[in-house]
Backbone as a printed PyTorch tensor [residue, N CA C, xyz], in Angstrom:
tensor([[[  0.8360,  -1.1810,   0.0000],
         [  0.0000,   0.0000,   0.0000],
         [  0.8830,   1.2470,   0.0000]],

        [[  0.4720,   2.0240,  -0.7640],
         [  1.3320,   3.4180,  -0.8880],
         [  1.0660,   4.7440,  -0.1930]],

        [[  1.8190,   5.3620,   0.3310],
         [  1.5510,   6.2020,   1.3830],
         [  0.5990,   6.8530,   1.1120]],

        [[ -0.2670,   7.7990,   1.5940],
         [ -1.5450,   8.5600,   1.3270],
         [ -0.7030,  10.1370,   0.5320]],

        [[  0.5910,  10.5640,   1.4040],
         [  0.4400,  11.5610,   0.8010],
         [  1.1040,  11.1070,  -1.0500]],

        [[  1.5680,  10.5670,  -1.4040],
         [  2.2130,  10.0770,  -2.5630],
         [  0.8020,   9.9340,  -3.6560]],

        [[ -0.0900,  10.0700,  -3.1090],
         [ -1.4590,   9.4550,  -4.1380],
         [ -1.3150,  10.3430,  -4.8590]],

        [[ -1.7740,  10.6140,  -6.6530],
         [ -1.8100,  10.8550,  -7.5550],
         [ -3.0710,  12.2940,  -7.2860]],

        [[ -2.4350,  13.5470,  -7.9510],
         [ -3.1470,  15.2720,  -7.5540],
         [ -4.4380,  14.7160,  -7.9060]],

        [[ -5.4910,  14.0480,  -8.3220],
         [ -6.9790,  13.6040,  -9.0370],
         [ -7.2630,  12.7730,  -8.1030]],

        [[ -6.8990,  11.8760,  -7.2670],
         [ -7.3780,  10.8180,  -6.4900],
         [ -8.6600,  11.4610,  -5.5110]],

        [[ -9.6250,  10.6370,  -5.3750],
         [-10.0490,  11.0250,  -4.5040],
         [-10.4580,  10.4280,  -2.8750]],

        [[ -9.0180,  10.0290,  -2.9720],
         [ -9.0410,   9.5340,  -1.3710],
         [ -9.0130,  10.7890,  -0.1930]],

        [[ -9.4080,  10.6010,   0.7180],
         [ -9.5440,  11.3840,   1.4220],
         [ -8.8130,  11.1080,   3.1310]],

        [[ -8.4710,  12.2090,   3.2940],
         [ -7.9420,  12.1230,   4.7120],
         [ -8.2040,  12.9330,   5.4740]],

        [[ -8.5490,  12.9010,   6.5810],
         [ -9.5800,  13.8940,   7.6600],
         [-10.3880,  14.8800,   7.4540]],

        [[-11.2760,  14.3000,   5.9540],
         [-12.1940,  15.4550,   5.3140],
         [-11.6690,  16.3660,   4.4270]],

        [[-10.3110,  15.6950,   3.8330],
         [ -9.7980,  16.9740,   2.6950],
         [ -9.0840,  16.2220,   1.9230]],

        [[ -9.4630,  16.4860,   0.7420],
         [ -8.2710,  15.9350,  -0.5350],
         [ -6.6920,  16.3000,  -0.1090]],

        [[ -6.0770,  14.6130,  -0.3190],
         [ -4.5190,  15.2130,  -0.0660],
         [ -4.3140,  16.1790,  -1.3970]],

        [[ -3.3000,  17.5180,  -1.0250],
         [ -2.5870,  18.0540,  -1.6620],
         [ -3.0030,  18.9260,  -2.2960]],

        [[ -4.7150,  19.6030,  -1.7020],
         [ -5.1340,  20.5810,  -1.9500],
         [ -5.3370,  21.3310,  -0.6380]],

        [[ -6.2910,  21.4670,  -0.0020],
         [ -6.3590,  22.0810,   1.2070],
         [ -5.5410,  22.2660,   2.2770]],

        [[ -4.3410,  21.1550,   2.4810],
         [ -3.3070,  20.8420,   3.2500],
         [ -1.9920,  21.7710,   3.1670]],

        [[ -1.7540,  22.6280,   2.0330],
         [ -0.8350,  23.1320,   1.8670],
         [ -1.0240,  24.7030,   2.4540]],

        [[  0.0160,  25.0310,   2.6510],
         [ -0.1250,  26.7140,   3.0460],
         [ -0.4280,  27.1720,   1.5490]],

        [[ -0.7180,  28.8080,   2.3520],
         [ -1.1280,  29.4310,   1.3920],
         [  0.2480,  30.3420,   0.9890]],

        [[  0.1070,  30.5130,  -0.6060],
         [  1.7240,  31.3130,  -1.1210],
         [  1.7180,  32.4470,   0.1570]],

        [[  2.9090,  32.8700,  -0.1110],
         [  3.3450,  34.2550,   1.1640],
         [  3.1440,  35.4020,   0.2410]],

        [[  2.5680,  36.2540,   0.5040],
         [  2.4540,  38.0670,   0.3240],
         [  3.3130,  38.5990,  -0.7580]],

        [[  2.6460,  38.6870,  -2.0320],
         [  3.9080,  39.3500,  -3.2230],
         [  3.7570,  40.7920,  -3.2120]],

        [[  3.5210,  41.5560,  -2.2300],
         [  2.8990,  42.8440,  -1.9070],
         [  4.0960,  43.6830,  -2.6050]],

        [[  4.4960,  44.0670,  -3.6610],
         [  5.5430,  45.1840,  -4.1320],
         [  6.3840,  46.1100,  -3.0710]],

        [[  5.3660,  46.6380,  -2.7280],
         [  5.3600,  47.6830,  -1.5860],
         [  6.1240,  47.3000,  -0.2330]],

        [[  6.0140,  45.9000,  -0.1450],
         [  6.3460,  45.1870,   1.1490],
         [  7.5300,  44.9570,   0.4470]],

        [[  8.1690,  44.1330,  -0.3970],
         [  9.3920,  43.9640,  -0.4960],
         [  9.8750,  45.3770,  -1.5480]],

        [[  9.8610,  46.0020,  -1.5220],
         [ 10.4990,  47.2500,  -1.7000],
         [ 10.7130,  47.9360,  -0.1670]],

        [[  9.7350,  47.7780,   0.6900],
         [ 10.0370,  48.3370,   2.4550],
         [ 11.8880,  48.1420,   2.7310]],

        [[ 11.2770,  46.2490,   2.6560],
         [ 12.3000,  45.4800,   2.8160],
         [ 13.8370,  45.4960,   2.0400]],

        [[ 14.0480,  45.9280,   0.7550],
         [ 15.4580,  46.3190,   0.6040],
         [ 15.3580,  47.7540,   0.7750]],

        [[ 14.5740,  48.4800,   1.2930],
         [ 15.4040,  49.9340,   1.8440],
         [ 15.5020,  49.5640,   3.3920]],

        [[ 15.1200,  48.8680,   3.9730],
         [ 15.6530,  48.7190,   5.8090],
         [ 16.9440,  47.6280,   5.3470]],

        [[ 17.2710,  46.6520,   4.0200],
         [ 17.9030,  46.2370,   4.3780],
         [ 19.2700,  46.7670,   4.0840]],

        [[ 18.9860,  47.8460,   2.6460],
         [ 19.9990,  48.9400,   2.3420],
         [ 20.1350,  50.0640,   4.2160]],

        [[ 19.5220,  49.8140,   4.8210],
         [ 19.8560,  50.6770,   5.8650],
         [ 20.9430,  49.9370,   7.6200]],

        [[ 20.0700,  48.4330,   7.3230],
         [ 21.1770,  47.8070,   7.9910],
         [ 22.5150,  47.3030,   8.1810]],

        [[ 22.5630,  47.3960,   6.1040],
         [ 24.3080,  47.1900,   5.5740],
         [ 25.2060,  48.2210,   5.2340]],

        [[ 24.2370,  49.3330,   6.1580],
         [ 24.8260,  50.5700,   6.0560],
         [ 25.5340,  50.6910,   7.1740]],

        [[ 24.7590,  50.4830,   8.3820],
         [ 24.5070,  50.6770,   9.7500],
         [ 26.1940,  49.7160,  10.2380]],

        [[ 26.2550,  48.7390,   9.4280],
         [ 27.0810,  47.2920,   9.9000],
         [ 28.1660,  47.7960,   9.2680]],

        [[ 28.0380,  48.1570,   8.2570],
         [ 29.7190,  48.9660,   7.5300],
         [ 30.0740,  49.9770,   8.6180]],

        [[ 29.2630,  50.6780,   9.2810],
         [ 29.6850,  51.8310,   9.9710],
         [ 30.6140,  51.3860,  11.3210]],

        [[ 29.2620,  50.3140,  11.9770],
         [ 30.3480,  49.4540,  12.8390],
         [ 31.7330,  48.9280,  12.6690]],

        [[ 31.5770,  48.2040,  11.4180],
         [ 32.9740,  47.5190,  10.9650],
         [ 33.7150,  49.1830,  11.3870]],

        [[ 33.3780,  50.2560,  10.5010],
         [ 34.6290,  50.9920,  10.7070],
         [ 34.8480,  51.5860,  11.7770]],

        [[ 34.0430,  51.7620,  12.7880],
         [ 34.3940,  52.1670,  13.7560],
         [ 35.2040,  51.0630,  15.1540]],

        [[ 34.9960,  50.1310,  14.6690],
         [ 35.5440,  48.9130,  15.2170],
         [ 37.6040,  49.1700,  14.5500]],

        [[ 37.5950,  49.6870,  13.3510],
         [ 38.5160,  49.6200,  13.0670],
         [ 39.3230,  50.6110,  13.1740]],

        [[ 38.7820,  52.1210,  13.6060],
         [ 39.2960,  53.1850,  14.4200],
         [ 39.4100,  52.6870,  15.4360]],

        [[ 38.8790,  52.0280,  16.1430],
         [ 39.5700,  51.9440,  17.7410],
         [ 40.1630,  51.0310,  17.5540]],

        [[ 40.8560,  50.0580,  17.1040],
         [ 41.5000,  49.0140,  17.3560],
         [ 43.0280,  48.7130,  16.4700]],

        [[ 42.6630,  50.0090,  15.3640],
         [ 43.3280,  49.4250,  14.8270],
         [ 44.8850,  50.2240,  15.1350]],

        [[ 45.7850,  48.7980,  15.0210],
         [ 47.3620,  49.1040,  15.4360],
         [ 47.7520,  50.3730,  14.6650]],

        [[ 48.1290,  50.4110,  13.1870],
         [ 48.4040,  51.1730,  12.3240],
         [ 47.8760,  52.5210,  11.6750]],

        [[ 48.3880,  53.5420,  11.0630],
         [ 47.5470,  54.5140,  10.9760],
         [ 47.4320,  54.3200,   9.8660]],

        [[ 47.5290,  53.0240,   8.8120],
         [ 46.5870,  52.9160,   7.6360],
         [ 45.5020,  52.1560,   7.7610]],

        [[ 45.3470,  51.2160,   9.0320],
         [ 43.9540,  50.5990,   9.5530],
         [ 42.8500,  51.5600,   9.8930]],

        [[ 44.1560,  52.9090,  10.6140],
         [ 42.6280,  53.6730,  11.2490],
         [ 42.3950,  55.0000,  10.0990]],

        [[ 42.7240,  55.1980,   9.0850],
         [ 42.6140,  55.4970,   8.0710],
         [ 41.3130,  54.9540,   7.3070]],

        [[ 41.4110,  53.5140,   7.4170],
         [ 40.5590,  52.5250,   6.6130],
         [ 39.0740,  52.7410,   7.5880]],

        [[ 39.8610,  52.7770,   8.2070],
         [ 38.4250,  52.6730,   9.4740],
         [ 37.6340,  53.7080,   9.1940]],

        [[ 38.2630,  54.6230,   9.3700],
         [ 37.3630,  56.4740,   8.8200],
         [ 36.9270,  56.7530,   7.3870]],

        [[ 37.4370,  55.8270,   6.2650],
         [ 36.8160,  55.8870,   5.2540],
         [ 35.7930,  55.4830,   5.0440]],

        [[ 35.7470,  53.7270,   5.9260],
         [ 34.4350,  53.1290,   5.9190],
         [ 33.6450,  53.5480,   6.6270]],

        [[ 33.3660,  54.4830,   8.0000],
         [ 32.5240,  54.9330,   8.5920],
         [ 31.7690,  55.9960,   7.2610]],

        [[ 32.7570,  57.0050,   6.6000],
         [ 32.3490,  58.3080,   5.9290],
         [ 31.2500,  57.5110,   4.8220]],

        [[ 31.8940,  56.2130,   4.4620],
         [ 31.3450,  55.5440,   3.0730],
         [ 30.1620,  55.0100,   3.1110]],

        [[ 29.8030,  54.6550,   4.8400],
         [ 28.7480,  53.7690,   5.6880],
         [ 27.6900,  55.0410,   5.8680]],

        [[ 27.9780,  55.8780,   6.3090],
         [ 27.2330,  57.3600,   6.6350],
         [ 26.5190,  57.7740,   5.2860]],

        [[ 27.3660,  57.6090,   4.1960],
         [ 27.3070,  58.5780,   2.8180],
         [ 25.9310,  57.3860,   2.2700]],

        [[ 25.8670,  56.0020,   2.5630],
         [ 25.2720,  55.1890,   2.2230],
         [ 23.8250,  55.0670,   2.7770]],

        [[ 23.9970,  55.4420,   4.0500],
         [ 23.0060,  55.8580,   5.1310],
         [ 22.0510,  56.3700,   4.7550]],

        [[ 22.4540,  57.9600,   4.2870],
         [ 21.9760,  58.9000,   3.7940],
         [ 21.4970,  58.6370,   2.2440]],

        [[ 22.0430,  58.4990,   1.2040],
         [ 21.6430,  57.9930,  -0.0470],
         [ 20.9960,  57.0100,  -0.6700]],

        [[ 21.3580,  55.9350,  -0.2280],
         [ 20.5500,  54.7960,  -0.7970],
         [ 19.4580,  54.3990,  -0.7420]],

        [[ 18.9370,  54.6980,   0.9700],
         [ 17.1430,  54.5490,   0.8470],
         [ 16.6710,  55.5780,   0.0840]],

        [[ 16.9430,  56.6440,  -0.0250],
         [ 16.1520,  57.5390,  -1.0360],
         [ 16.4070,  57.6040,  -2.3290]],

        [[ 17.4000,  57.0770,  -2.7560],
         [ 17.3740,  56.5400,  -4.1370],
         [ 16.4770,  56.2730,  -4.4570]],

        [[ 16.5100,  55.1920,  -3.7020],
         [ 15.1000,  53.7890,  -3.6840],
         [ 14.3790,  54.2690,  -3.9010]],

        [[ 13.8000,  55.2560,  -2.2240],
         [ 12.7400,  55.1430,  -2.3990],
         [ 11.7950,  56.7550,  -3.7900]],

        [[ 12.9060,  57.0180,  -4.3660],
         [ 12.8440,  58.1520,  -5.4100],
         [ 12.2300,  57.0920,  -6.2200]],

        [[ 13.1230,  56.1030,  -6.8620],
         [ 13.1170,  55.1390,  -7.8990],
         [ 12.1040,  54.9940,  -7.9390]],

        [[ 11.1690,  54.2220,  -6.6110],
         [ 10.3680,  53.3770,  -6.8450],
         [  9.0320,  54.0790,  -6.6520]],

        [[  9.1460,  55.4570,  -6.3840],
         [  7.8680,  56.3570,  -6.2660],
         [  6.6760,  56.2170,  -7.1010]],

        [[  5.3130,  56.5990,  -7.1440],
         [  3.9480,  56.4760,  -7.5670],
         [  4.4460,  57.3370,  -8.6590]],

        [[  3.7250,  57.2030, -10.0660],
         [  4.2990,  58.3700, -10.7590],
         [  3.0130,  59.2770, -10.4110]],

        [[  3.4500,  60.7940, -10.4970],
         [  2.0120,  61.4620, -10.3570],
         [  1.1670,  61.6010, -11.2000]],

        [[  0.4950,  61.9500, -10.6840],
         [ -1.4080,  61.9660, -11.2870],
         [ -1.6290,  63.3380, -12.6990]]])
């Protein structure tokens, strides 16, 4: 005997009142535009946020004054990114007007 869920998408065997492999499945997840456009401007804002760390991690620590050099570029580059990239975005991806 062959497992229930393996039965053929037309069968109409039934298992606790529902066709396998119709009702049983989730439903797709949210293709909302809007929602994943949110989502790469917070995530353009967190790999902003994490560059800034890196460089400030690398001003204080670092031995050499071409580490802490490096360090202050990536903070300026992390900041400059901060500031620019979500509004790129969110320029880009604006309603056109009416």
């Amino acid at each position: 005997m062959r497992h229930p869920a393996l039965a053929p998408p037309g069968s109409s065997r039934v298992a606790r009142g529902a066709r396998i492999g119709h009702s049983t499945r989730m439903a797709a997840p949210d293709r909302d535009p809007a929602k994943i456009r949110w989502f790469y401007i917070t995530l353009s804002r967190l790999a902003a946020s994490g560059g800034a760390v890196l460089g400030v991690l690398l001003l204080a620590e670092g031995d050499t004054t071409w580490r802490k050099l490096l360090g202050g570029a990536i903070v300026l580059a992390a900041l400059a990114m901060m500031a620019i990239v979500p509004r790129s975005l969110a320029r880009r991806w604006r309603s056109p007007s009416e």
